Amino acid sequence: MASNDSGGRLGADFFTPGSSSFSEFLAAHRPELLPTRRPFPDGVRAAPDRFPHGTTVLALAYRDGVMIAGDRRATMGNMIAQRDLEKVHPADDHTAVAFAGTVGLALDMVKLYQVELKHFEKIEGIPMTFGAKATRLAGMIRQNLGQAMQGLAVVPLLAGYDIGARDGGRGRIFGFDVAGGAYEKSDFHAEGSGSPYARGALKKLFHAGMTRREAALAALQALYDAADDDSATGGPDINRRIFPIVSVITGEGFERLPEPETEELSREMVEQRRSRPDGPNAAP
């Protein structure tokens, strides 16, 4: 956001006291830069096969924190638009956001959200609480309601490690609707067109106190089930070596599982599916 003043100096807007919200600063001074501005006139709706859409993403709590994962496929109607899309992104040291929906708007919203959290911490001198992080993201989604009603919805999934929780640090998960409603989920949740199948798999496989390896295998099994029944969700692509993104957030911070680890677990899961195409049974 360069100033119109000569010499490239920052304008007075940057030195005027205001709120700790960067998105509010943009809305006041450069609203055209917000990804939530309405792109079409009233009554015009986006064609569903003209913009890439991404699915499926999920999160689950495990022994050390919370895990968040997503497949890699983006579709435009019945076409595969991208095979290696990254739908899981760190928001700050202890928070991650994944998305389903219109890819271009979602990526811009994720970037704005990352700046929002960093801006707040610099202005206030302390990190935002996890509940406030969910509220801020809900506000951004609500600002996108006009575009969602025109067919350009973005539905994120928020996961993080709440270091300020009264009962000690723990993993937390929030889901949202297109109107900006925020809903805290216990244990696990999924978003996107493949989410009913992913949630069904997680309901079968989840148990309290899962290790990182158990949680990762459950996440991969859930994404595999989603891809098995939803054409917009991509499973592990062994030939191209494209595998789901799996990340964890613990008291130590955000960590994306290394590609070799994700590949090893994905290959193990696919091999298991040769003898059990419908996946493992629920634990007794």
XYZ file of N, CA and C in Angstrom:
852
model
N 0.836 -1.187 0.000
C 0.000 0.000 0.000
C 0.876 1.244 0.000
N 1.348 1.615 -1.141
C 2.221 2.786 -1.249
C 1.402 4.055 -1.149
N 2.023 5.087 -0.658
C 1.356 6.381 -0.525
C 1.385 7.099 -1.856
N 0.415 8.025 -2.049
C 0.412 8.867 -3.236
C 1.392 10.021 -3.114
N 1.958 10.223 -1.906
C 2.905 11.320 -1.712
C 4.177 11.061 -2.502
N 4.856 12.127 -2.874
C 6.119 11.971 -3.590
C 7.179 11.429 -2.654
N 8.140 10.773 -3.246
C 9.241 10.244 -2.456
C 8.944 8.904 -1.821
N 7.771 8.325 -2.072
C 7.442 7.020 -1.537
C 7.232 7.001 -0.037
N 7.005 8.160 0.575
C 6.798 8.208 2.020
C 5.399 7.734 2.376
N 5.261 7.146 3.576
C 3.959 6.698 4.042
C 3.068 7.892 4.319
N 1.772 7.728 3.985
C 0.815 8.793 4.214
C 0.410 8.889 5.667
N -0.357 9.925 5.983
C -0.788 10.168 7.365
C -1.672 9.049 7.889
N -2.335 8.314 6.973
C -3.209 7.223 7.403
C -2.466 6.204 8.243
N -1.185 5.989 7.925
C -0.409 4.980 8.618
C -0.015 5.425 10.026
N -0.145 6.674 10.327
C 0.258 7.192 11.633
C -0.924 7.690 12.454
N -2.146 7.443 11.966
C -3.350 7.843 12.680
C -3.816 6.710 13.566
N -3.982 6.929 14.870
C -4.441 5.860 15.762
C -5.775 5.297 15.291
N -5.889 3.989 15.362
C -7.124 3.321 14.958
C -7.263 2.002 15.688
N -8.093 1.113 15.157
C -8.297 -0.180 15.801
C -7.124 -1.103 15.496
N -7.101 -2.247 16.169
C -6.043 -3.228 15.958
C -6.377 -4.190 14.832
N -7.429 -3.897 14.067
C -7.841 -4.760 12.958
C -7.284 -4.222 11.645
N -6.475 -5.020 10.972
C -5.929 -4.600 9.685
C -7.012 -4.553 8.609
N -7.978 -5.485 8.664
C -9.052 -5.476 7.667
C -9.912 -4.227 7.802
N -10.104 -3.735 9.035
C -10.841 -2.480 9.212
C -10.042 -1.298 8.651
N -8.714 -1.347 8.808
C -7.868 -0.312 8.232
C -8.010 -0.291 6.705
N -7.988 -1.468 6.074
C -8.164 -1.534 4.624
C -9.542 -1.028 4.224
N -10.578 -1.435 4.968
C -11.940 -1.020 4.626
C -12.080 0.489 4.656
N -11.348 1.141 5.561
C -11.447 2.594 5.695
C -10.637 3.329 4.641
N -9.465 2.787 4.266
C -8.536 3.546 3.425
C -8.313 2.963 2.024
N -8.387 1.643 1.891
C -8.207 1.027 0.567
C -9.165 -0.140 0.403
N -10.469 0.099 0.399
C -11.448 -0.999 0.361
C -11.342 -1.861 -0.886
N -10.781 -1.304 -1.963
C -10.658 -2.095 -3.199
C -9.673 -3.248 -3.055
N -8.843 -3.229 -2.004
C -7.885 -4.311 -1.785
C -8.471 -5.469 -0.997
N -9.649 -5.310 -0.445
C -10.267 -6.392 0.320
C -10.750 -7.493 -0.616
N -10.448 -8.754 -0.294
C -10.921 -9.851 -1.153
C -12.414 -10.074 -1.047
N -13.073 -9.444 -0.064
C -14.498 -9.670 0.156
C -15.393 -8.677 -0.578
N -14.839 -7.805 -1.408
C -15.692 -6.865 -2.135
C -16.483 -7.625 -3.201
N -17.684 -7.169 -3.475
C -18.573 -7.878 -4.401
C -18.095 -7.682 -5.842
N -17.879 -8.801 -6.604
C -17.326 -8.674 -7.951
C -18.374 -8.481 -9.040
N -19.647 -8.827 -8.791
C -20.661 -8.790 -9.829
C -21.809 -7.867 -9.431
N -22.519 -7.333 -10.423
C -23.720 -6.538 -10.102
C -24.786 -7.423 -9.465
N -25.742 -6.803 -8.788
C -26.838 -7.551 -8.185
C -27.566 -8.368 -9.249
N -27.917 -9.585 -8.888
C -28.654 -10.455 -9.800
C -27.778 -11.325 -10.672
N -26.484 -11.052 -10.720
C -25.570 -11.851 -11.532
C -24.965 -12.936 -10.655
N -24.926 -14.160 -11.157
C -24.401 -15.287 -10.390
C -23.255 -15.925 -11.150
N -22.210 -16.321 -10.419
C -21.044 -16.933 -11.048
C -21.394 -18.320 -11.570
N -20.913 -18.639 -12.769
C -21.104 -19.978 -13.319
C -20.290 -20.969 -12.487
N -20.884 -22.085 -12.060
C -20.194 -23.000 -11.137
C -18.976 -23.684 -11.735
N -18.851 -23.694 -13.057
C -17.735 -24.405 -13.682
C -16.663 -23.458 -14.215
N -16.675 -22.185 -13.785
C -15.708 -21.202 -14.293
C -14.638 -20.828 -13.270
N -14.827 -21.206 -12.022
C -13.869 -20.851 -10.978
C -13.452 -22.113 -10.228
N -12.136 -22.302 -10.001
C -11.693 -23.493 -9.265
C -12.248 -23.512 -7.849
N -12.691 -24.684 -7.429
C -13.171 -24.905 -6.074
C -12.347 -26.011 -5.432
N -12.094 -25.851 -4.145
C -11.273 -26.823 -3.425
C -12.045 -27.526 -2.327
N -11.816 -28.803 -2.186
C -12.307 -29.643 -1.079
C -11.307 -30.782 -0.962
N -11.236 -31.524 0.063
C -11.947 -31.544 1.337
C -10.914 -31.303 2.438
N -11.292 -30.674 3.557
C -10.357 -30.420 4.645
C -10.966 -30.938 5.941
N -10.091 -31.296 6.891
C -10.567 -31.847 8.156
C -9.574 -31.534 9.269
N -10.034 -31.681 10.497
C -9.172 -31.502 11.659
C -9.622 -32.467 12.744
N -8.685 -32.902 13.569
C -9.016 -33.774 14.696
C -8.035 -33.544 15.833
N -8.551 -33.643 17.039
C -7.706 -33.518 18.215
C -6.961 -34.818 18.444
N -5.756 -34.718 18.968
C -5.010 -35.926 19.337
C -4.230 -35.632 20.613
N -3.434 -36.578 21.051
C -2.837 -36.523 22.388
C -2.035 -35.243 22.637
N -1.299 -34.763 21.646
C -0.400 -33.628 21.848
C -0.959 -32.294 21.390
N -2.115 -32.296 20.734
C -2.654 -31.040 20.232
C -3.768 -31.275 19.236
N -3.610 -30.717 18.038
C -4.631 -30.858 17.006
C -3.952 -31.047 15.659
N -4.593 -31.837 14.800
C -4.083 -32.118 13.457
C -5.067 -31.555 12.440
N -4.548 -30.996 11.352
C -5.385 -30.435 10.294
C -4.837 -30.912 8.959
N -5.724 -31.329 8.064
C -5.290 -31.961 6.817
C -6.247 -31.615 5.684
N -5.778 -31.779 4.463
C -6.614 -31.521 3.300
C -6.124 -32.267 2.085
N -7.051 -32.583 1.198
C -6.651 -33.186 -0.072
C -6.058 -32.107 -0.964
N -5.689 -32.445 -2.191
C -4.960 -31.498 -3.033
C -5.729 -31.082 -4.291
N -6.922 -31.574 -4.497
C -7.623 -31.357 -5.770
C -8.445 -30.077 -5.760
N -8.436 -29.363 -6.896
C -9.360 -28.271 -7.174
C -10.093 -28.599 -8.464
N -11.396 -28.336 -8.515
C -12.201 -28.678 -9.685
C -12.916 -27.452 -10.233
N -13.224 -27.505 -11.529
C -14.102 -26.534 -12.181
C -15.178 -27.348 -12.888
N -16.345 -27.442 -12.245
C -17.372 -28.313 -12.790
C -16.903 -29.756 -12.744
N -16.909 -30.420 -13.896
C -16.461 -31.814 -13.943
C -14.996 -31.946 -14.342
N -14.270 -30.820 -14.371
C -12.857 -30.846 -14.743
C -11.973 -30.676 -13.519
N -10.805 -31.329 -13.544
C -9.802 -31.143 -12.504
C -8.977 -29.920 -12.878
N -9.049 -28.874 -12.072
C -8.336 -27.628 -12.358
C -6.905 -27.669 -11.843
N -6.681 -28.339 -10.724
C -5.338 -28.432 -10.143
C -5.262 -29.691 -9.288
N -4.120 -30.362 -9.334
C -3.953 -31.613 -8.598
C -3.138 -31.452 -7.324
N -2.431 -30.319 -7.184
C -1.521 -30.169 -6.052
C -1.774 -28.874 -5.270
N -3.039 -28.497 -5.157
C -3.394 -27.286 -4.423
C -3.109 -27.455 -2.931
N -2.597 -26.393 -2.299
C -2.354 -26.408 -0.861
C -3.511 -25.695 -0.166
N -4.274 -26.459 0.617
C -5.461 -25.920 1.281
C -5.250 -25.711 2.781
N -4.098 -26.075 3.300
C -3.803 -25.949 4.729
C -2.652 -24.970 4.902
N -2.866 -23.917 5.704
C -1.866 -22.864 5.858
C -1.737 -22.464 7.329
N -0.515 -22.178 7.783
C -0.370 -21.628 9.135
C -0.896 -20.202 9.170
N -1.607 -19.847 10.241
C -2.081 -18.472 10.424
C -1.153 -17.715 11.354
N -0.670 -18.386 12.391
C 0.389 -17.866 13.254
C 1.084 -19.075 13.874
N 1.862 -18.864 14.920
C 2.660 -19.961 15.472
C 1.814 -21.110 16.010
N 0.600 -20.830 16.481
C -0.212 -21.868 17.115
C -1.589 -22.015 16.481
N -1.729 -21.549 15.255
C -3.030 -21.600 14.589
C -2.844 -21.926 13.113
N -3.779 -22.708 12.569
C -3.763 -23.020 11.141
C -5.177 -22.896 10.596
N -5.269 -22.576 9.326
C -6.561 -22.467 8.671
C -6.509 -23.253 7.365
N -7.561 -24.012 7.109
C -7.723 -24.737 5.852
C -9.030 -24.258 5.224
N -9.194 -24.496 3.932
C -10.382 -23.950 3.287
C -10.970 -24.909 2.275
N -12.282 -24.775 2.109
C -13.019 -25.346 0.996
C -13.757 -24.194 0.329
N -14.007 -24.321 -0.964
C -14.726 -23.271 -1.661
C -13.904 -22.645 -2.773
N -14.259 -21.424 -3.155
C -13.640 -20.735 -4.279
C -12.172 -20.446 -3.980
N -11.282 -21.031 -4.777
C -9.860 -21.039 -4.445
C -9.255 -19.638 -4.391
N -9.494 -18.829 -5.415
C -8.872 -17.508 -5.468
C -9.248 -16.642 -4.279
N -10.549 -16.595 -3.962
C -10.994 -15.808 -2.811
C -10.473 -16.396 -1.506
N -10.429 -17.722 -1.415
C -9.969 -18.373 -0.186
C -8.511 -18.055 0.090
N -7.670 -18.103 -0.932
C -6.249 -17.812 -0.737
C -6.042 -16.370 -0.307
N -6.796 -15.436 -0.897
C -6.696 -14.032 -0.485
C -7.180 -13.852 0.955
N -8.243 -14.557 1.326
C -8.754 -14.453 2.684
C -7.752 -15.003 3.688
N -7.094 -16.108 3.338
C -6.077 -16.678 4.224
C -4.932 -15.686 4.429
N -4.472 -15.055 3.356
C -3.378 -14.079 3.465
C -3.789 -12.891 4.335
N -5.017 -12.409 4.127
C -5.498 -11.287 4.931
C -5.605 -11.686 6.402
N -6.043 -12.901 6.658
C -6.173 -13.374 8.030
C -4.809 -13.485 8.709
N -3.807 -13.950 7.974
C -2.453 -14.020 8.526
C -1.962 -12.631 8.934
N -2.191 -11.645 8.066
C -1.788 -10.273 8.384
C -2.605 -9.731 9.553
N -3.880 -10.081 9.597
C -4.760 -9.613 10.678
C -4.212 -10.035 12.041
N -3.814 -11.292 12.164
C -3.306 -11.777 13.457
C -1.975 -11.125 13.802
N -1.120 -10.962 12.807
C 0.182 -10.340 13.060
C 0.019 -8.868 13.407
N -0.880 -8.185 12.704
C -1.118 -6.765 12.953
C -1.639 -6.553 14.376
N -2.577 -7.390 14.794
C -3.124 -7.269 16.151
C -2.024 -7.411 17.200
N -1.166 -8.401 17.020
C -0.108 -8.648 18.008
C 0.871 -7.478 18.071
N 1.160 -6.860 16.920
C 2.079 -5.719 16.918
C 1.446 -4.494 17.564
N 0.154 -4.271 17.341
C -0.519 -3.097 17.890
C -0.780 -3.260 19.390
N -1.261 -4.450 19.791
C -1.665 -4.663 21.180
C -0.519 -5.171 22.055
N 0.508 -5.741 21.436
C 1.646 -6.242 22.206
C 1.447 -7.628 22.787
N 0.299 -8.251 22.524
C 0.024 -9.603 22.988
C -0.671 -10.375 21.868
N -0.563 -11.711 21.846
C -1.289 -12.478 20.832
C -2.788 -12.442 21.084
N -3.546 -12.599 20.043
C -4.996 -12.686 20.157
C -5.373 -14.021 20.808
N -6.409 -14.029 21.636
C -6.875 -15.282 22.217
C -7.470 -16.155 21.107
N -7.549 -17.454 21.368
C -8.042 -18.332 20.307
C -9.513 -18.048 19.988
N -10.298 -17.749 21.014
C -11.687 -17.401 20.754
C -11.815 -16.162 19.894
N -10.952 -15.175 20.136
C -10.974 -13.960 19.327
C -10.533 -14.245 17.892
N -9.604 -15.172 17.716
C -9.185 -15.556 16.363
C -10.366 -16.121 15.570
N -11.161 -16.952 16.229
C -12.339 -17.509 15.566
C -13.336 -16.410 15.224
N -13.510 -15.455 16.127
C -14.444 -14.353 15.886
C -13.980 -13.479 14.723
N -12.681 -13.204 14.654
C -12.160 -12.381 13.552
C -12.361 -13.084 12.211
N -12.091 -14.394 12.165
C -12.277 -15.125 10.909
C -13.750 -15.168 10.530
N -14.627 -15.323 11.512
C -16.069 -15.303 11.239
C -16.485 -13.974 10.622
N -15.902 -12.879 11.107
C -16.221 -11.567 10.548
C -15.815 -11.448 9.087
N -14.659 -11.995 8.734
C -14.215 -11.958 7.338
C -15.164 -12.758 6.447
N -15.608 -13.917 6.943
C -16.538 -14.737 6.160
C -17.847 -13.989 5.961
N -18.298 -13.308 7.009
C -19.560 -12.551 6.923
C -19.456 -11.434 5.883
N -18.279 -10.815 5.794
C -18.079 -9.775 4.787
C -18.145 -10.341 3.371
N -17.925 -11.652 3.232
C -17.948 -12.300 1.926
C -19.334 -12.841 1.569
N -20.350 -12.548 2.400
C -21.667 -13.130 2.197
C -22.251 -12.770 0.840
N -22.047 -11.515 0.399
C -22.571 -11.122 -0.905
C -22.016 -11.989 -2.023
N -20.714 -12.264 -2.003
C -20.117 -13.111 -3.024
C -20.566 -14.563 -2.876
N -20.746 -14.997 -1.617
C -21.214 -16.370 -1.400
C -22.592 -16.573 -2.019
N -23.459 -15.569 -1.895
C -24.791 -15.662 -2.473
C -24.756 -15.626 -3.999
N -23.634 -15.166 -4.558
C -23.457 -15.163 -6.006
C -22.701 -16.404 -6.488
N -22.495 -17.359 -5.601
C -21.858 -18.611 -5.992
C -20.384 -18.709 -5.706
N -19.822 -17.731 -4.964
C -18.384 -17.723 -4.674
C -18.152 -17.832 -3.169
N -18.593 -18.934 -2.614
C -18.493 -19.132 -1.167
C -17.098 -19.601 -0.778
N -16.686 -19.233 0.422
C -15.458 -19.724 1.044
C -15.834 -20.236 2.432
N -15.486 -21.474 2.724
C -15.794 -22.056 4.027
C -14.489 -22.565 4.642
N -13.905 -21.812 5.569
C -12.651 -22.230 6.182
C -12.863 -23.168 7.369
N -11.781 -23.754 7.793
C -11.733 -24.600 8.978
C -10.552 -24.114 9.803
N -10.811 -23.789 11.078
C -9.786 -23.223 11.947
C -9.400 -24.238 13.014
N -8.097 -24.427 13.186
C -7.600 -25.338 14.220
C -6.389 -24.706 14.876
N -6.227 -24.955 16.173
C -5.077 -24.377 16.847
C -4.877 -24.963 18.225
N -3.757 -24.603 18.798
C -3.426 -25.026 20.155
C -3.609 -23.816 21.059
N -4.559 -23.925 21.977
C -4.903 -22.807 22.846
C -3.993 -22.830 24.070
N -2.905 -22.060 23.994
C -1.942 -22.049 25.093
C -2.485 -21.311 26.312
N -3.552 -20.542 26.131
C -4.124 -19.785 27.233
C -5.345 -20.429 27.853
N -5.646 -21.674 27.473
C -6.832 -22.339 28.013
C -6.720 -22.503 29.528
N -7.834 -22.293 30.234
C -7.814 -22.364 31.688
C -7.455 -23.752 32.203
N -7.870 -24.780 31.473
C -7.591 -26.143 31.898
C -6.293 -26.683 31.294
N -5.404 -25.773 30.891
C -4.143 -26.184 30.283
C -4.237 -26.143 28.773
N -3.079 -26.087 28.117
C -3.058 -26.029 26.660
C -3.748 -27.216 26.033
N -4.494 -26.954 24.957
C -5.207 -28.034 24.277
C -5.549 -27.619 22.860
N -5.825 -28.617 22.027
C -6.229 -28.357 20.659
C -7.692 -27.980 20.569
N -8.002 -27.006 19.700
C -9.383 -26.562 19.500
C -9.671 -26.454 18.009
N -10.939 -26.675 17.665
C -11.368 -26.704 16.262
C -12.636 -25.875 16.122
N -12.685 -25.021 15.087
C -13.884 -24.245 14.781
C -14.285 -24.476 13.331
N -15.576 -24.718 13.119
C -16.161 -24.725 11.792
C -17.000 -23.470 11.614
N -17.331 -23.145 10.360
C -18.065 -21.916 10.047
C -19.108 -22.198 8.979
N -20.117 -21.326 8.907
C -21.021 -21.361 7.767
C -20.778 -20.128 6.904
N -21.428 -20.055 5.745
C -21.134 -18.976 4.791
C -21.592 -17.617 5.290
N -22.470 -17.591 6.315
C -22.927 -16.319 6.881
C -22.043 -15.851 8.021
N -20.979 -16.584 8.329
C -20.059 -16.172 9.373
C -20.354 -16.753 10.734
N -21.265 -17.707 10.812
C -21.503 -18.386 12.084
C -20.300 -19.250 12.446
N -19.851 -19.160 13.702
C -18.698 -19.922 14.179
C -19.166 -20.972 15.173
N -18.691 -22.205 14.998
C -19.150 -23.303 15.828
C -17.947 -24.128 16.281
N -17.728 -24.157 17.600
C -16.617 -24.963 18.097
C -16.999 -26.444 18.046
N -16.073 -27.254 17.568
C -16.292 -28.676 17.406
C -15.414 -29.450 18.395
N -15.962 -30.495 18.937
C -15.170 -31.341 19.824
C -14.660 -32.540 19.042
N -13.436 -32.894 19.262
C -12.793 -34.098 18.722
C -12.404 -33.983 17.247
N -13.368 -33.715 16.336
C -13.019 -33.669 14.911
C -14.095 -32.931 14.131
N -13.722 -32.523 12.902
C -14.676 -31.876 12.011
C -14.094 -31.907 10.598
N -14.965 -31.735 9.597
C -14.542 -31.680 8.197
C -15.432 -30.704 7.448
N -14.877 -30.091 6.398
C -15.617 -29.169 5.535
C -15.373 -29.545 4.077
N -16.292 -29.114 3.205
C -16.153 -29.369 1.781
C -17.128 -30.421 1.294
N -17.167 -30.629 -0.019
C -18.153 -31.542 -0.596
C -17.939 -32.977 -0.156
N -16.707 -33.332 0.200
C -16.446 -34.682 0.685
C -16.562 -34.817 2.186
N -16.990 -33.752 2.874
C -16.987 -33.765 4.337
C -17.933 -34.796 4.954
N -19.108 -35.087 4.379
C -19.942 -36.118 5.016
C -19.245 -37.471 5.105
N -18.495 -37.826 4.071
C -17.797 -39.111 4.077
C -16.576 -39.067 4.995
N -15.892 -37.916 5.023
C -14.739 -37.779 5.913
C -15.180 -37.818 7.372
N -16.280 -37.126 7.698
C -16.763 -37.148 9.074
C -17.225 -38.540 9.478
N -17.831 -39.261 8.537
C -18.235 -40.629 8.833
C -17.047 -41.510 9.163
N -15.956 -41.344 8.411
C -14.752 -42.129 8.682
C -14.137 -41.745 10.025
N -14.088 -40.434 10.312
C -13.503 -39.994 11.577
C -14.353 -40.452 12.768
N -15.671 -40.471 12.598
C -16.536 -40.946 13.678
C -16.217 -42.409 14.000
N -15.841 -43.150 12.981
C -15.510 -44.565 13.166
C -14.119 -44.761 13.752
N -13.162 -43.913 13.364
C -11.758 -44.150 13.695
C -11.253 -43.353 14.888
N -11.922 -42.241 15.225
C -11.403 -41.384 16.283
C -11.535 -42.031 17.652
N -10.513 -41.844 18.488
C -10.614 -42.181 19.901
C -9.711 -41.233 20.673
N -10.029 -41.012 21.921
C -9.272 -40.066 22.743
C -7.852 -40.563 22.955
N -6.909 -39.626 23.012
C -5.521 -39.974 23.296
C -4.760 -40.566 22.126
N -5.178 -40.277 20.901
C -4.487 -40.819 19.728
C -3.064 -40.269 19.651
N -2.138 -41.112 19.209
C -0.789 -40.644 18.942
C -0.771 -39.872 17.629
N 0.339 -39.203 17.362
C 0.457 -38.461 16.097
C 0.312 -39.394 14.906
N 0.919 -40.557 14.964
C 0.834 -41.502 13.852
C -0.601 -42.010 13.670
N -1.271 -42.350 14.772
C -2.652 -42.813 14.684
C -3.555 -41.727 14.114
N -3.358 -40.494 14.552
C -4.180 -39.386 14.061
C -3.933 -39.149 12.573
N -2.670 -39.214 12.157
C -2.346 -39.008 10.741
C -2.975 -40.089 9.870
N -2.900 -41.338 10.312
C -3.513 -42.423 9.544
C -5.032 -42.261 9.495
N -5.653 -41.823 10.603
C -7.100 -41.592 10.604
C -7.466 -40.477 9.631
N -6.676 -39.401 9.608
C -6.937 -38.294 8.682
C -6.815 -38.759 7.235
N -5.794 -39.543 6.939
C -5.597 -40.039 5.580
C -6.709 -41.017 5.187
N -7.122 -41.863 6.122
C -8.232 -42.778 5.835
C -9.508 -41.990 5.541
N -9.746 -40.920 6.304
C -10.947 -40.116 6.111
C -10.931 -39.418 4.748
N -9.772 -38.882 4.356
C -9.669 -38.247 3.039
C -9.811 -39.271 1.921
N -9.309 -40.469 2.136
C -9.458 -41.539 1.137
C -10.939 -41.875 0.960
N -11.685 -42.004 2.085
C -13.114 -42.290 1.990
C -13.851 -41.155 1.283
N -13.440 -39.905 1.551
C -14.069 -38.777 0.878
C -13.830 -38.842 -0.631
N -12.585 -39.155 -1.015
C -12.259 -39.251 -2.447
C -12.966 -40.422 -3.110
N -13.257 -41.474 -2.330
C -13.904 -42.663 -2.870
C -15.343 -42.385 -3.287
N -15.991 -41.409 -2.625
C -17.401 -41.139 -2.895
C -17.674 -39.747 -3.441
N -16.669 -38.886 -3.452
C -16.857 -37.515 -3.925
C -15.832 -37.238 -5.024
N -16.298 -36.965 -6.225
C -15.381 -36.782 -7.353
C -14.553 -35.513 -7.247
N -14.980 -34.552 -6.425
C -14.228 -33.301 -6.276
C -13.069 -33.429 -5.302
N -12.975 -34.557 -4.601
C -11.900 -34.786 -3.635
C -10.875 -35.735 -4.243
N -9.607 -35.400 -4.101
C -8.543 -36.219 -4.670
C -7.883 -37.090 -3.610
N -7.686 -38.348 -3.932
C -6.966 -39.242 -3.038
C -5.475 -39.172 -3.289
N -4.693 -39.989 -2.583
C -3.245 -39.997 -2.816
C -2.937 -40.379 -4.261
N -2.090 -39.602 -4.920
C -1.687 -39.864 -6.302
C -0.289 -40.489 -6.252
N -0.253 -41.806 -6.207
C 1.011 -42.522 -6.033
C 1.951 -42.275 -7.202
N 1.417 -42.297 -8.418
C 2.277 -42.148 -9.606
C 2.911 -40.770 -9.676
N 2.143 -39.731 -9.369
C 2.678 -38.365 -9.414
C 3.326 -37.963 -8.085
N 3.215 -38.809 -7.093
C 3.743 -38.539 -5.755
C 3.151 -37.241 -5.183
N 1.825 -37.135 -5.308
C 1.076 -36.026 -4.729
C 0.228 -36.598 -3.601
N 0.473 -36.133 -2.393
C -0.192 -36.688 -1.224
C -0.877 -35.574 -0.438
N -1.873 -35.922 0.376
C -2.544 -34.892 1.182
C -1.556 -34.127 2.055
N -1.938 -32.907 2.394
C -1.148 -32.109 3.343
C -1.660 -32.399 4.743
N -0.758 -32.762 5.628
C -1.103 -33.042 7.016
C -0.199 -32.186 7.900
N -0.796 -31.422 8.799
C -0.030 -30.558 9.702
C -0.531 -30.741 11.128
N 0.339 -30.432 12.094
C -0.034 -30.509 13.497
C 0.280 -29.181 14.173
N -0.500 -28.866 15.196
C -0.240 -27.695 16.036
C -0.219 -28.171 17.483
N 0.899 -27.980 18.149
C 1.080 -28.387 19.535
C 1.581 -27.186 20.338
N 1.950 -27.434 21.577
C 2.530 -26.373 22.383
C 3.821 -25.848 21.811
N 4.478 -26.644 20.973
C 5.716 -26.221 20.323
C 5.464 -25.371 19.086
N 4.216 -25.340 18.609
C 3.888 -24.532 17.439
C 3.373 -25.360 16.281
N 3.319 -24.726 15.109
C 2.812 -25.346 13.881
C 3.917 -26.159 13.212
N 3.552 -27.325 12.701
C 4.509 -28.142 11.955
C 3.774 -28.900 10.848
N 4.247 -28.755 9.649
C 3.734 -29.574 8.544
C 4.512 -30.879 8.501
N 3.794 -32.000 8.459
C 4.483 -33.281 8.397
C 5.367 -33.319 7.156
N 6.602 -33.785 7.299
C 7.496 -33.849 6.139
C 6.904 -34.722 5.033
N 7.195 -34.370 3.798
C 6.660 -35.115 2.654
C 6.986 -36.604 2.726
N 8.216 -37.009 3.098
C 8.494 -38.454 3.184
C 7.605 -39.168 4.196
N 7.293 -38.509 5.311
C 6.424 -39.130 6.317
C 5.011 -39.287 5.790
N 4.498 -38.238 5.150
C 3.149 -38.318 4.586
C 3.078 -39.375 3.489
N 4.120 -39.463 2.661
C 4.142 -40.465 1.596
C 4.165 -41.878 2.179
N 4.987 -42.081 3.204
C 5.069 -43.411 3.811
C 3.724 -43.836 4.388
N 3.065 -42.927 5.120
C 1.768 -43.249 5.708
C 0.710 -43.463 4.625
N 0.763 -42.677 3.568
C -0.216 -42.816 2.485
C -0.050 -44.152 1.778
N 1.182 -44.531 1.515
C 1.427 -45.824 0.860
C 0.990 -46.979 1.764
N 1.247 -46.860 3.056
C 0.808 -47.891 4.005
C -0.707 -48.018 3.988
N -1.404 -46.885 3.976
C -2.857 -46.905 3.966
C -3.396 -47.519 2.673
N -2.829 -47.126 1.527
C -3.288 -47.663 0.248
C -3.065 -49.170 0.189
N -1.960 -49.639 0.723
C -1.690 -51.082 0.741
C -2.716 -51.807 1.608
N -3.094 -51.193 2.742
C -4.116 -51.795 3.593
C -5.452 -51.889 2.871
N -5.720 -50.912 2.015
C -6.996 -50.887 1.296
C -7.095 -51.994 0.242
N -5.987 -52.581 -0.128
C -6.040 -53.684 -1.095
C -6.824 -54.868 -0.529
N -6.644 -55.111 0.756
C -7.358 -56.223 1.390
C -8.654 -55.771 2.063
N -8.741 -54.469 2.379
C -9.938 -53.922 3.005
C -10.346 -52.645 2.258
N -11.012 -52.777 1.103
C -11.347 -51.592 0.293
C -12.199 -50.559 1.026
N -12.990 -50.987 1.990
C -13.847 -50.054 2.719
C -13.172 -49.463 3.941
N -11.902 -49.790 4.165
C -11.189 -49.220 5.282
C -11.328 -50.032 6.559
N -10.587 -49.646 7.585
C -10.620 -50.392 8.845
C -11.938 -50.245 9.579
N -12.251 -51.223 10.403
C -13.439 -51.151 11.234
C -13.175 -50.265 12.446
N -14.260 -49.865 13.072
C -14.113 -49.082 14.297
C -13.498 -49.941 15.389
N -12.719 -49.299 16.266
C -12.104 -50.033 17.370
C -13.196 -50.566 18.285
N -13.048 -51.793 18.821
C -14.078 -52.348 19.701
C -14.148 -51.569 21.016
